[in-house]
Tab-separated table of C-alpha atoms in Angstrom:
chain	number	residue	atom	x	y	z
Y	918	VAL	CA	4.005	54.747	-18.322
Y	919	GLY	CA	1.590	52.886	-15.761
Y	920	ASP	CA	0.790	49.663	-13.812
Y	921	ILE	CA	-1.326	47.048	-15.360
Y	922	GLY	CA	-3.159	46.250	-12.525
Y	923	GLU	CA	-3.502	42.803	-10.431
Y	924	LYS	CA	-3.090	39.652	-12.231
Y	925	CYS	CA	-4.221	35.893	-11.523
Y	926	GLY	CA	-0.990	35.179	-9.889
Y	927	LEU	CA	2.692	35.967	-9.901
Y	928	ASN	CA	2.024	39.357	-8.490
Y	929	GLY	CA	5.460	39.599	-6.976
Y	930	ILE	CA	6.377	40.440	-10.368
Y	931	ASP	CA	5.352	43.871	-11.025
Y	932	ASN	CA	3.963	44.334	-14.567
Y	933	GLY	CA	3.436	47.908	-16.429
Y	934	PHE	CA	2.975	49.439	-19.419
Y	935	VAL	CA	4.789	52.068	-21.572
Y	936	VAL	CA	3.234	53.708	-24.433
Y	937	PHE	CA	5.279	55.177	-27.790
Y	938	THR	CA	3.549	57.381	-30.392
Y	939	ASN	CA	5.562	58.349	-33.207
Y	940	TYR	CA	8.673	58.494	-31.093
Y	941	ARG	CA	11.875	58.344	-32.932
Y	942	ILE	CA	14.752	56.047	-31.160
Y	943	PRO	CA	18.192	57.366	-31.690
Y	944	ARG	CA	20.512	55.421	-33.863
Y	945	ASP	CA	23.013	55.284	-30.532
Y	946	ASN	CA	20.273	53.469	-28.532
Y	947	LEU	CA	19.992	50.453	-31.217
Y	948	LEU	CA	20.668	46.920	-30.135
Y	949	ASN	CA	23.274	46.307	-32.683
Y	950	ARG	CA	25.192	42.773	-31.873
Y	951	THR	CA	23.990	41.049	-35.083
Y	952	SER	CA	22.823	44.081	-37.313
Y	953	ASP	CA	23.189	47.895	-37.431
Y	954	VAL	CA	22.040	51.011	-39.303
Y	955	THR	CA	24.539	53.718	-40.667
Y	956	PRO	CA	24.138	57.137	-40.021
Y	957	GLU	CA	23.127	57.488	-44.018
Y	958	GLY	CA	20.257	54.894	-43.235
Y	959	ALA	CA	21.352	51.853	-44.888
Y	960	TYR	CA	20.995	48.370	-42.965
Y	961	GLU	CA	24.054	46.269	-42.380
Y	962	SER	CA	24.477	42.873	-40.862
Y	963	VAL	CA	27.194	40.661	-39.643
Y	964	PHE	CA	25.261	37.667	-41.725
Y	965	THR	CA	25.634	37.087	-45.441
Y	966	GLU	CA	22.810	34.740	-45.369
Y	967	PRO	CA	19.460	35.834	-44.309
Y	968	GLY	CA	18.665	32.390	-42.315
Y	969	LYS	CA	21.695	33.047	-40.331
Y	970	VAL	CA	20.344	36.620	-39.156
Y	971	LEU	CA	17.024	34.298	-38.187
Y	972	GLY	CA	19.152	31.880	-36.349
Y	973	ALA	CA	20.958	34.322	-34.151
Y	974	ALA	CA	17.726	36.302	-33.336
Y	975	LEU	CA	16.058	32.633	-32.427
Y	976	GLU	CA	19.068	32.032	-29.787
Y	977	SER	CA	18.609	35.044	-27.983
Y	978	PHE	CA	15.064	33.603	-26.791
Y	979	SER	CA	16.379	30.473	-26.183
Y	980	ALA	CA	17.984	31.172	-22.496
Y	981	GLY	CA	14.856	32.597	-21.082
Y	982	ARG	CA	12.624	29.511	-22.366
Y	983	ILE	CA	15.265	26.987	-20.805
Y	984	GLY	CA	14.724	28.936	-17.484
Y	985	ILE	CA	11.043	28.459	-17.696
Y	986	MET	CA	11.306	24.759	-18.427
Y	987	GLN	CA	13.827	24.363	-15.426
Y	988	GLU	CA	11.286	26.216	-13.128
Y	989	SER	CA	8.209	24.105	-14.756
Y	990	ALA	CA	10.570	20.762	-14.007
Y	991	ASN	CA	10.826	21.826	-10.272
Y	992	THR	CA	7.056	22.730	-10.323
Y	993	LEU	CA	6.142	19.212	-11.729
Y	994	CYS	CA	8.165	17.359	-9.100
Y	995	SER	CA	6.492	19.778	-6.236
Y	996	ALA	CA	2.994	18.629	-7.439
Y	997	ALA	CA	3.878	14.975	-7.884
Y	998	VAL	CA	5.418	14.930	-4.383
Y	999	ILE	CA	2.415	16.342	-2.994
Y	1000	ALA	CA	0.188	13.881	-4.637
Y	1001	VAL	CA	2.039	10.723	-3.978
Y	1002	ARG	CA	2.717	11.835	0.025
Y	1003	TYR	CA	-0.786	12.739	0.307
Y	1004	ALA	CA	-1.753	9.493	-1.001
Y	1005	ALA	CA	0.556	7.065	1.331
Y	1006	VAL	CA	-1.038	8.605	4.334
Y	1007	ARG	CA	-4.690	9.223	3.541
Y	1008	LYS	CA	-6.839	6.168	4.119
Y	1009	GLN	CA	-10.318	5.512	2.530
Y	1010	PHE	CA	-12.341	2.186	2.702
Y	1011	GLY	CA	-11.164	-1.122	2.431
Y	1012	PRO	CA	-12.240	-4.660	1.523
Y	1013	GLU	CA	-13.774	-5.422	4.710
Y	1014	ARG	CA	-16.692	-3.228	6.159
Y	1015	GLN	CA	-15.255	-3.449	9.776
Y	1016	GLY	CA	-11.614	-4.190	8.855
Y	1017	GLU	CA	-8.763	-1.380	8.324
Y	1018	GLU	CA	-8.845	1.119	5.758
Y	1019	MET	CA	-6.653	1.448	3.058
Y	1020	ALA	CA	-4.195	4.227	1.808
Y	1021	ILE	CA	-5.266	5.436	-1.585
Y	1022	LEU	CA	-1.939	4.816	-2.774
Y	1023	GLU	CA	-2.795	1.063	-2.737
Y	1024	TYR	CA	-5.811	1.717	-5.253
Y	1025	GLN	CA	-4.966	0.718	-9.090
Y	1026	LEU	CA	-6.863	3.863	-10.493
Y	1027	HIS	CA	-4.996	6.054	-8.006
Y	1028	GLN	CA	-1.570	4.992	-9.103
Y	1029	TYR	CA	-2.811	5.325	-12.951
Y	1030	ARG	CA	-3.631	8.737	-11.956
Y	1031	ILE	CA	-0.475	9.980	-10.066
Y	1032	PHE	CA	2.199	8.129	-11.067
Y	1033	PRO	CA	2.742	8.726	-14.357
Y	1034	TYR	CA	3.160	12.623	-13.176
Y	1035	LEU	CA	6.016	11.212	-10.817
Y	1036	ALA	CA	7.717	9.515	-13.570
Y	1037	ALA	CA	7.277	12.616	-15.856
Y	1038	ALA	CA	9.041	14.708	-13.004
Y	1039	CYS	CA	12.136	12.345	-12.902
Y	1040	VAL	CA	12.505	11.814	-16.675
Y	1041	GLN	CA	11.704	15.731	-17.390
Y	1042	LYS	CA	14.251	16.947	-14.720
Y	1043	ILE	CA	17.124	15.034	-16.376
Y	1044	ALA	CA	15.946	15.754	-19.748
Y	1045	THR	CA	15.887	19.557	-19.082
Y	1046	GLU	CA	19.034	19.312	-17.509
Y	1047	GLU	CA	20.736	17.596	-20.495
Y	1048	LEU	CA	19.274	20.122	-22.913
Y	1049	THR	CA	20.433	23.150	-20.695
Y	1050	ILE	CA	23.887	21.398	-20.598
Y	1051	THR	CA	23.826	21.183	-24.578
Y	1052	TYR	CA	22.890	24.728	-24.880
Y	1053	MET	CA	25.441	25.979	-22.659
Y	1054	GLU	CA	28.402	24.017	-24.221
Y	1055	ILE	CA	27.203	25.420	-27.581
Y	1056	ILE	CA	27.230	29.090	-26.390
Y	1057	ALA	CA	30.851	28.452	-24.598
Y	1058	ARG	CA	32.055	26.810	-27.741
Y	1059	SER	CA	30.535	30.077	-30.059
Y	1060	GLN	CA	32.465	32.372	-27.544
Y	1061	ALA	CA	35.794	30.842	-27.666
Y	1062	ASP	CA	36.143	30.000	-31.264
Y	1063	SER	CA	36.926	32.394	-34.018
Y	1064	ASN	CA	34.011	31.286	-36.013
Y	1065	GLY	CA	31.699	31.627	-33.074
Y	1066	PHE	CA	28.651	32.994	-35.312
Y	1067	ASP	CA	29.187	30.166	-37.326
Y	1068	ILE	CA	28.869	27.568	-34.631
Y	1069	LEU	CA	25.736	29.296	-33.080
Y	1070	THR	CA	23.878	29.601	-36.260
Y	1071	GLN	CA	24.608	26.129	-37.088
Y	1072	ASN	CA	23.010	24.614	-34.062
Y	1073	ALA	CA	20.531	27.581	-33.680
Y	1074	ALA	CA	17.763	26.210	-35.668
Y	1075	GLU	CA	17.858	22.662	-33.932
Y	1076	ILE	CA	18.157	24.083	-30.328
Y	1077	HIS	CA	15.375	26.370	-31.229
Y	1078	ALA	CA	13.069	23.532	-32.516
Y	1079	LEU	CA	14.182	21.269	-29.245
Y	1080	ILE	CA	13.377	24.232	-27.092
Y	1081	SER	CA	10.244	25.248	-28.918
Y	1082	SER	CA	8.671	21.741	-28.692
Y	1083	SER	CA	10.042	20.792	-25.174
Y	1084	LYS	CA	8.784	24.082	-23.369
Y	1085	PRO	CA	5.042	23.262	-24.369
Y	1086	LEU	CA	5.472	19.554	-23.341
Y	1087	ILE	CA	6.976	20.199	-19.755
Y	1088	THR	CA	4.859	23.401	-19.281
Y	1089	TRP	CA	1.531	21.352	-19.929
Y	1090	ALA	CA	2.789	18.294	-18.164
Y	1091	ALA	CA	3.258	20.601	-15.098
Y	1092	ARG	CA	-0.026	22.270	-15.518
Y	1093	ASP	CA	-1.785	19.188	-15.783
Y	1094	ALA	CA	0.274	17.350	-12.724
Y	1095	ILE	CA	-1.148	20.100	-10.521
Y	1096	GLN	CA	-4.597	19.733	-11.393
Y	1097	GLU	CA	-4.314	16.094	-10.965
Y	1098	ALA	CA	-2.647	16.504	-7.659
Y	1099	ARG	CA	-5.262	18.777	-6.540
Y	1100	GLU	CA	-8.260	16.451	-7.475
Y	1101	ALA	CA	-6.229	13.382	-6.032
Y	1102	CYS	CA	-6.004	15.211	-2.834
Y	1103	GLY	CA	-9.606	15.781	-2.369
Y	1104	GLY	CA	-10.803	18.723	-0.467
Y	1105	HIS	CA	-7.803	18.879	1.307
Y	1106	GLY	CA	-6.134	19.809	-2.240
Y	1107	TYR	CA	-8.347	22.479	-2.252
Y	1108	LEU	CA	-6.804	24.264	1.031
Y	1109	ALA	CA	-5.108	27.191	0.617
Y	1110	ALA	CA	-2.300	25.528	2.937
Y	1111	ALA	CA	-1.734	22.517	0.366
Y	1112	LYS	CA	-0.350	25.351	-1.876
Y	1113	LEU	CA	-1.739	23.403	-5.266
Y	1114	GLY	CA	-3.928	26.531	-5.790
Y	1115	GLN	CA	-1.190	29.177	-5.657
Y	1116	MET	CA	1.204	26.789	-7.416
Y	1117	ARG	CA	-1.480	26.414	-10.281
Y	1118	THR	CA	-2.197	30.295	-10.710
Y	1119	ASP	CA	1.575	31.024	-10.562
Y	1120	HIS	CA	2.402	28.274	-13.132
Y	1121	ASP	CA	-0.355	28.799	-15.400
Y	1122	PRO	CA	1.390	31.810	-17.353
Y	1123	LEU	CA	4.320	29.682	-18.232
Y	1124	CYS	CA	2.302	27.924	-20.831
Y	1125	THR	CA	1.618	31.367	-22.824
Y	1126	TYR	CA	4.516	33.720	-21.916
Y	1127	GLU	CA	8.156	33.737	-23.734
Y	1128	GLY	CA	6.230	32.095	-26.447
Y	1129	ASP	CA	2.411	30.455	-26.810
Y	1130	ASN	CA	3.016	26.918	-26.708
Y	1131	ASN	CA	0.624	26.309	-29.702
Y	1132	VAL	CA	2.653	28.844	-31.389
Y	1133	LEU	CA	6.130	27.490	-30.383
Y	1134	GLY	CA	4.864	24.060	-31.441
Y	1135	GLN	CA	4.437	24.949	-34.934
Y	1136	GLN	CA	8.074	26.330	-35.245
Y	1137	ALA	CA	9.308	23.090	-34.074
Y	1138	SER	CA	7.242	21.126	-36.609
Y	1139	ASN	CA	8.207	23.382	-39.351
Y	1140	TRP	CA	11.883	22.500	-38.711
Y	1141	LEU	CA	11.212	18.937	-38.421
Y	1142	LEU	CA	9.285	18.872	-41.831
Y	1143	ARG	CA	12.032	20.707	-43.496
Y	1144	GLN	CA	14.285	17.844	-42.424
Y	1145	TRP	CA	12.003	15.260	-43.728
Y	1146	SER	CA	11.932	17.218	-47.164
Y	1147	ALA	CA	15.693	18.165	-47.151
Y	1148	LYS	CA	18.148	16.198	-49.497
Y	1149	GLN	CA	21.072	16.405	-46.502
Y	1150	LEU	CA	19.988	16.385	-42.848
Y	1151	GLU	CA	21.005	19.136	-40.748
Y	1152	SER	CA	21.075	18.148	-37.428
Y	1153	PRO	CA	24.196	18.737	-35.572
Y	1154	ILE	CA	22.889	18.057	-32.118
Y	1155	GLY	CA	21.694	14.629	-33.744
Y	1156	SER	CA	18.257	14.901	-32.428
Y	1157	VAL	CA	16.771	13.265	-35.571
Y	1158	LYS	CA	19.420	11.497	-36.909
Y	1159	PHE	CA	16.929	8.341	-36.908
Y	1160	LEU	CA	15.775	10.037	-40.142
Y	1161	GLU	CA	18.655	8.352	-42.034
Y	1162	GLN	CA	16.838	5.247	-41.441
Y	1163	ARG	CA	13.356	6.372	-42.348
Y	1164	LYS	CA	12.366	3.708	-45.038
Y	1165	GLU	CA	13.417	0.691	-42.455
Y	1166	LEU	CA	11.431	2.481	-39.606
Y	1167	LEU	CA	8.155	2.905	-41.712
Y	1168	ALA	CA	8.409	-0.506	-42.622
Y	1169	LEU	CA	8.143	-1.439	-39.108
Y	1170	ASN	CA	5.235	-2.726	-37.267
Y	1171	TYR	CA	4.361	-3.887	-33.757
Y	1172	ALA	CA	4.553	-7.556	-34.609
Y	1173	SER	CA	7.721	-7.424	-36.272
Y	1174	LEU	CA	9.436	-5.178	-33.532
Y	1175	VAL	CA	8.390	-7.087	-30.680
Y	1176	GLN	CA	9.870	-10.169	-32.148
Y	1177	LYS	CA	13.321	-8.509	-32.242
Y	1178	THR	CA	13.098	-5.907	-29.466
Y	1179	PRO	CA	11.108	-7.229	-26.215
Y	1180	MET	CA	9.251	-4.500	-24.390
Y	1181	SER	CA	11.289	-5.015	-21.838
Y	1182	SER	CA	14.090	-3.100	-23.465
Y	1183	TRP	CA	14.940	0.680	-23.832
Y	1184	GLN	CA	14.923	0.328	-27.312
Y	1185	PHE	CA	11.297	-0.876	-27.825
Y	1186	SER	CA	9.760	2.313	-26.717
Y	1187	LEU	CA	12.315	4.405	-28.563
Y	1188	ARG	CA	11.780	2.427	-31.623
Y	1189	CYS	CA	7.970	3.095	-31.634
Y	1190	TYR	CA	8.636	7.040	-31.245
Y	1191	GLU	CA	10.822	6.949	-34.336
Y	1192	TRP	CA	8.284	5.109	-36.503
Y	1193	LEU	CA	5.707	7.543	-34.801
Y	1194	LEU	CA	7.706	10.510	-35.597
Y	1195	CYS	CA	8.597	9.382	-39.275
Y	1196	HIS	CA	4.866	8.566	-39.841
Y	1197	LEU	CA	3.585	12.086	-38.577
Y	1198	MET	CA	6.299	13.841	-40.910
Y	1199	ALA	CA	5.329	12.158	-44.066
Y	1200	ARG	CA	1.526	12.376	-43.110
Y	1201	THR	CA	1.918	16.075	-42.455
Y	1202	THR	CA	4.057	16.674	-45.519
Y	1203	THR	CA	1.503	14.943	-47.698
Y	1204	HIS	CA	-1.385	16.922	-46.203
Y	1205	ILE	CA	0.425	20.342	-46.744
Y	1206	GLU	CA	1.172	19.475	-50.145
Y	1207	GLY	CA	-2.464	18.394	-50.663
Y	1208	GLN	CA	-3.542	22.110	-49.612
Y	1209	LEU	CA	-1.086	23.720	-51.774
Y	1210	ALA	CA	-2.237	21.776	-54.609
Y	1211	ALA	CA	-5.857	23.050	-53.812
Y	1212	GLY	CA	-4.765	26.420	-54.000
Y	1213	CYS	CA	-3.956	27.453	-50.673
Y	1214	SER	CA	-0.790	29.769	-49.823
Y	1215	ARG	CA	2.123	28.035	-47.981
Y	1216	PHE	CA	1.027	29.953	-44.663
Y	1217	GLU	CA	-2.449	28.685	-45.020
Y	1218	ALA	CA	-1.433	25.026	-45.851
Y	1219	ARG	CA	0.773	25.022	-42.787
Y	1220	ASN	CA	-1.856	26.492	-40.554
Y	1221	ASN	CA	-4.619	24.000	-41.916
Y	1222	SER	CA	-2.291	21.167	-41.222
Y	1223	GLN	CA	-1.881	21.625	-37.306
Y	1224	VAL	CA	-4.752	19.181	-36.415
Y	1225	ALA	CA	-3.577	17.011	-39.191
Y	1226	GLY	CA	-0.471	15.950	-37.862
Y	1227	ALA	CA	1.890	18.859	-37.040
Y	1228	ARG	CA	0.973	19.693	-33.213
Y	1229	GLU	CA	0.965	16.050	-32.659
Y	1230	LEU	CA	4.818	15.732	-34.495
Y	1231	SER	CA	5.992	18.759	-32.314
Y	1232	LEU	CA	4.950	17.083	-29.088
Y	1233	ALA	CA	6.126	13.704	-30.054
Y	1234	TYR	CA	9.385	15.124	-30.830
Y	1235	ALA	CA	9.782	16.455	-27.336
Y	1236	GLU	CA	8.718	13.375	-25.838
Y	1237	TYR	CA	11.064	11.177	-27.921
Y	1238	TYR	CA	13.944	13.813	-26.767
Y	1239	ALA	CA	13.230	13.488	-23.277
Y	1240	LEU	CA	13.103	9.803	-23.325
Y	1241	THR	CA	16.556	9.578	-25.195
Y	1242	ARG	CA	18.141	12.131	-22.786
Y	1243	TYR	CA	17.016	9.863	-19.786
Y	1244	VAL	CA	18.263	6.779	-21.245
Y	1245	ASN	CA	21.528	8.358	-22.380
Y	1246	HIS	CA	22.051	9.673	-18.837
Y	1247	VAL	CA	20.930	6.742	-16.766
Y	1248	SER	CA	23.037	4.301	-18.792
Y	1249	LYS	CA	26.112	6.368	-17.818
Y	1250	LEU	CA	25.352	5.889	-14.019
Y	1251	THR	CA	27.055	3.219	-11.881
Y	1252	VAL	CA	24.225	2.232	-9.525
Y	1253	GLU	CA	23.167	-0.863	-7.539
Y	1254	ALA	CA	20.846	-3.419	-9.030
Y	1255	PRO	CA	17.660	-2.194	-7.056
Y	1256	TYR	CA	18.279	1.282	-7.671
Y	1257	ALA	CA	18.760	0.466	-11.137
Y	1258	SER	CA	15.165	-1.353	-11.558
Y	1259	ILE	CA	13.916	1.863	-10.045
Y	1260	LEU	CA	14.927	4.038	-12.784
Y	1261	ARG	CA	13.863	1.429	-15.322
Y	1262	LEU	CA	10.362	1.428	-13.789
Y	1263	LEU	CA	10.205	5.252	-14.065
Y	1264	PHE	CA	11.245	5.069	-17.815
Y	1265	ASP	CA	8.353	2.339	-18.423
Y	1266	VAL	CA	5.574	3.980	-16.588
Y	1267	TYR	CA	6.138	7.432	-18.339
Y	1268	ALA	CA	7.108	5.637	-21.720
Y	1269	MET	CA	3.963	3.508	-21.782
Y	1270	TRP	CA	1.825	6.513	-20.637
Y	1271	LEU	CA	2.987	8.660	-23.523
Y	1272	LEU	CA	2.528	5.780	-26.030
Y	1273	GLU	CA	-0.999	5.499	-24.856
Y	1274	LYS	CA	-1.921	9.223	-26.003
Y	1275	HIS	CA	-0.932	8.173	-29.445
Y	1276	MET	CA	-2.644	4.896	-29.794
Y	1277	THR	CA	-5.075	6.242	-32.492
Y	1278	THR	CA	-2.044	7.301	-34.662
Y	1279	PHE	CA	-0.095	4.279	-34.346
Y	1280	TYR	CA	-3.587	1.997	-35.206
Y	1281	VAL	CA	-4.416	4.622	-38.278
Y	1282	GLY	CA	-1.100	4.644	-39.318
Y	1283	GLY	CA	-0.740	0.704	-39.763
Y	1284	PHE	CA	1.870	0.424	-37.032
Y	1285	ALA	CA	-0.695	-2.100	-34.996
Y	1286	ALA	CA	-3.575	-3.945	-35.777
Y	1287	GLY	CA	-5.744	-5.954	-33.218
Y	1288	ARG	CA	-5.684	-5.322	-29.814
Y	1289	ASP	CA	-2.485	-6.863	-28.938
Y	1290	PHE	CA	-0.215	-3.443	-29.066
Y	1291	SER	CA	-2.789	-1.555	-26.844
Y	1292	ALA	CA	-3.529	-4.210	-24.625
Y	1293	ALA	CA	0.614	-4.706	-23.876
Y	1294	VAL	CA	1.126	-1.069	-23.608
Y	1295	ARG	CA	-1.889	-0.989	-20.906
Y	1296	GLN	CA	-0.677	-3.632	-19.225
Y	1297	LEU	CA	2.959	-2.863	-18.811
Y	1298	LEU	CA	1.919	0.482	-17.506
Y	1299	LEU	CA	-0.353	-0.870	-15.015
Y	1300	ASP	CA	2.203	-3.438	-13.815
Y	1301	SER	CA	4.933	-0.830	-13.477
Y	1302	CYS	CA	2.907	1.273	-11.388
Y	1303	LEU	CA	2.308	-1.568	-9.310
Y	1304	GLN	CA	5.934	-2.119	-8.832
Y	1305	LEU	CA	6.367	1.688	-8.312
Y	1306	LYS	CA	3.931	1.691	-5.490
Y	1307	ASP	CA	6.359	0.589	-2.768
Y	1308	VAL	CA	9.315	3.021	-3.406
Y	1309	ALA	CA	7.022	5.860	-4.606
Y	1310	VAL	CA	7.518	7.900	-1.187
Y	1311	SER	CA	10.969	6.955	-1.384
Y	1312	ILE	CA	11.189	8.759	-5.072
Y	1313	ALA	CA	9.259	11.941	-4.085
Y	1314	ASP	CA	11.348	12.165	-0.820
Y	1315	ALA	CA	14.257	12.151	-3.264
Y	1316	ILE	CA	13.020	14.911	-5.611
Y	1317	SER	CA	11.253	17.013	-3.107
Y	1318	PRO	CA	12.363	20.369	-2.111
Y	1319	PRO	CA	12.726	21.167	1.674
Y	1320	ASP	CA	9.205	21.327	3.679
Y	1321	PHE	CA	9.696	25.291	4.051
Y	1322	ALA	CA	10.033	25.341	0.252
Y	1323	LEU	CA	7.269	22.945	-0.699
Y	1324	ASN	CA	5.215	24.766	2.072
Y	1325	SER	CA	2.317	22.076	1.875
Y	1326	VAL	CA	0.590	21.231	4.980
Y	1327	ILE	CA	-0.702	18.053	3.438
Y	1328	ALA	CA	2.689	16.802	2.192
Y	1329	ARG	CA	5.606	17.406	4.861
Y	1330	ALA	CA	8.307	15.059	5.067
Y	1331	ASP	CA	7.332	13.667	8.360
Y	1332	GLY	CA	4.018	12.142	7.051
Y	1333	LEU	CA	1.726	13.098	9.914
Y	1334	LEU	CA	-0.767	14.535	7.686
Y	1335	TYR	CA	-3.760	14.590	10.151
Y	1336	GLU	CA	-1.712	15.957	12.897
Y	1337	ASN	CA	-0.603	18.761	10.402
Y	1338	LEU	CA	-4.026	19.232	9.250
Y	1339	GLN	CA	-5.363	19.425	12.660
Y	1340	ASN	CA	-2.624	22.108	13.877
Y	1341	GLU	CA	-3.345	24.080	10.900
Y	1342	PHE	CA	-7.207	24.514	11.437
Y	1343	MET	CA	-6.549	25.061	15.150
Y	1344	THR	CA	-4.025	27.664	14.613
Y	1345	ASN	CA	-5.533	29.338	11.762
Y	1346	GLU	CA	-6.246	33.093	12.420
Y	1347	GLY	CA	-10.041	33.491	13.422
Y	1348	ALA	CA	-10.841	29.585	13.561
Y	1349	PHE	CA	-13.053	29.910	16.484
Y	1350	GLN	CA	-14.529	33.317	16.510
Y	1351	ARG	CA	-17.645	34.485	14.699
Y	1352	PRO	CA	-17.595	36.959	11.674
Y	1353	SER	CA	-18.367	40.408	12.546
Y	1354	TRP	CA	-21.334	40.518	10.331
Y	1355	TRP	CA	-22.770	37.305	11.855
Y	1356	ARG	CA	-25.693	39.182	13.533
Y	1357	ASP	CA	-26.763	40.369	9.890
Y	1358	VAL	CA	-27.547	37.102	8.498
Y	1359	ILE	CA	-29.381	35.590	11.633
Y	1360	ILE	CA	-33.482	36.027	11.355
Y	1361	PRO	CA	-34.671	36.734	14.940
Y	1362	GLN	CA	-36.849	34.106	16.201
Y	1363	ALA	CA	-37.050	32.061	13.038
Y	1364	GLN	CA	-39.563	29.306	13.250
Y	1365	SER	CA	-38.697	25.496	11.980
Y	1366	LYS	CA	-41.240	24.571	9.306
Y	1367	LEU	CA	-40.636	20.833	10.646
């Protein structure tokens, strides 16, 4: 038994090791909620179907992964808040040489860099909460019903697929948001007091613990491909109910869709995603079948199909789920028109930003031809970012933790960026003192060569 040593971050959590070498675990110490071993050495299970054993085992991982998603949603919010608040106060350059400088939030490129993460924070916060509620309701029903295990196992596979795809999406989004925020805040973002550095090292392990993101995504895509090939859809939560219209969806293209469903509607983005998911399922299935026909084992065929479509499929599924949960939640709210338009702007920024990431697949798959689709998506994204500019700080204030929790000198709620920075510099321990070793690096009576 020992300690593994210091880590890159999260050193408040002490990790150690324990080694067992040919050590017998007594029967009485086995964890036996779903299965057991008799004194005679026979294995017993409460399930008659092997698939249900796996479902119950997978469910036990879900709570921890949901916790990671919630933590990542909070981290994503914090990174977006720091970037937006800083950009609203930091001024650089301007249209006139002798004129007043502009806040960097006014620049289109800066909006394009940071606003998608602000929108992602809002959408993912809601989507994660909705998934948590769904999970807790299933657990509550399973504990209250006499057929609790059946309820649990019926939903376990879909819950596992949702979490296995959503955990990578949100942890990677938070990781990227922290990095973009750090760069968007320039050298000030690199200060320890800005907290982005500590946030980055503390968040980084979330991408690999409780399931490595790239491995989890494969589990989600496996479930999706089973649904694509199944004679009867098994989606009690309804996350892939659109597969019932797969033929109609695959027949869609941008020209036909935009005639019936304008880009200004929620449904435009959702229909695009439903086409995308159907296309990726069909393409990946075809690729796997080709690998099998070439003599590969099923294990090899699946491994060789990740880049061909399975990896993108898993992420697109999580993105689609987040967007549908956001629309479902926001549609139930009773809010005044100005606030409703802001909620819509957040959706447009996030949805268009995500659709841009899949643009190659939309064109290769035949959904779009020519420049119209990509140009329309890009223009709506830029227009939405511009409209979001005037309310971005208010949104950041709404999702921000208190100053003592955010603990960033460059993003306090008072907006006094320069005053807070100056105070931080002036009160920094040893700020006006020479280091004890300063004489060691001074060359006595050094002469200039100029």
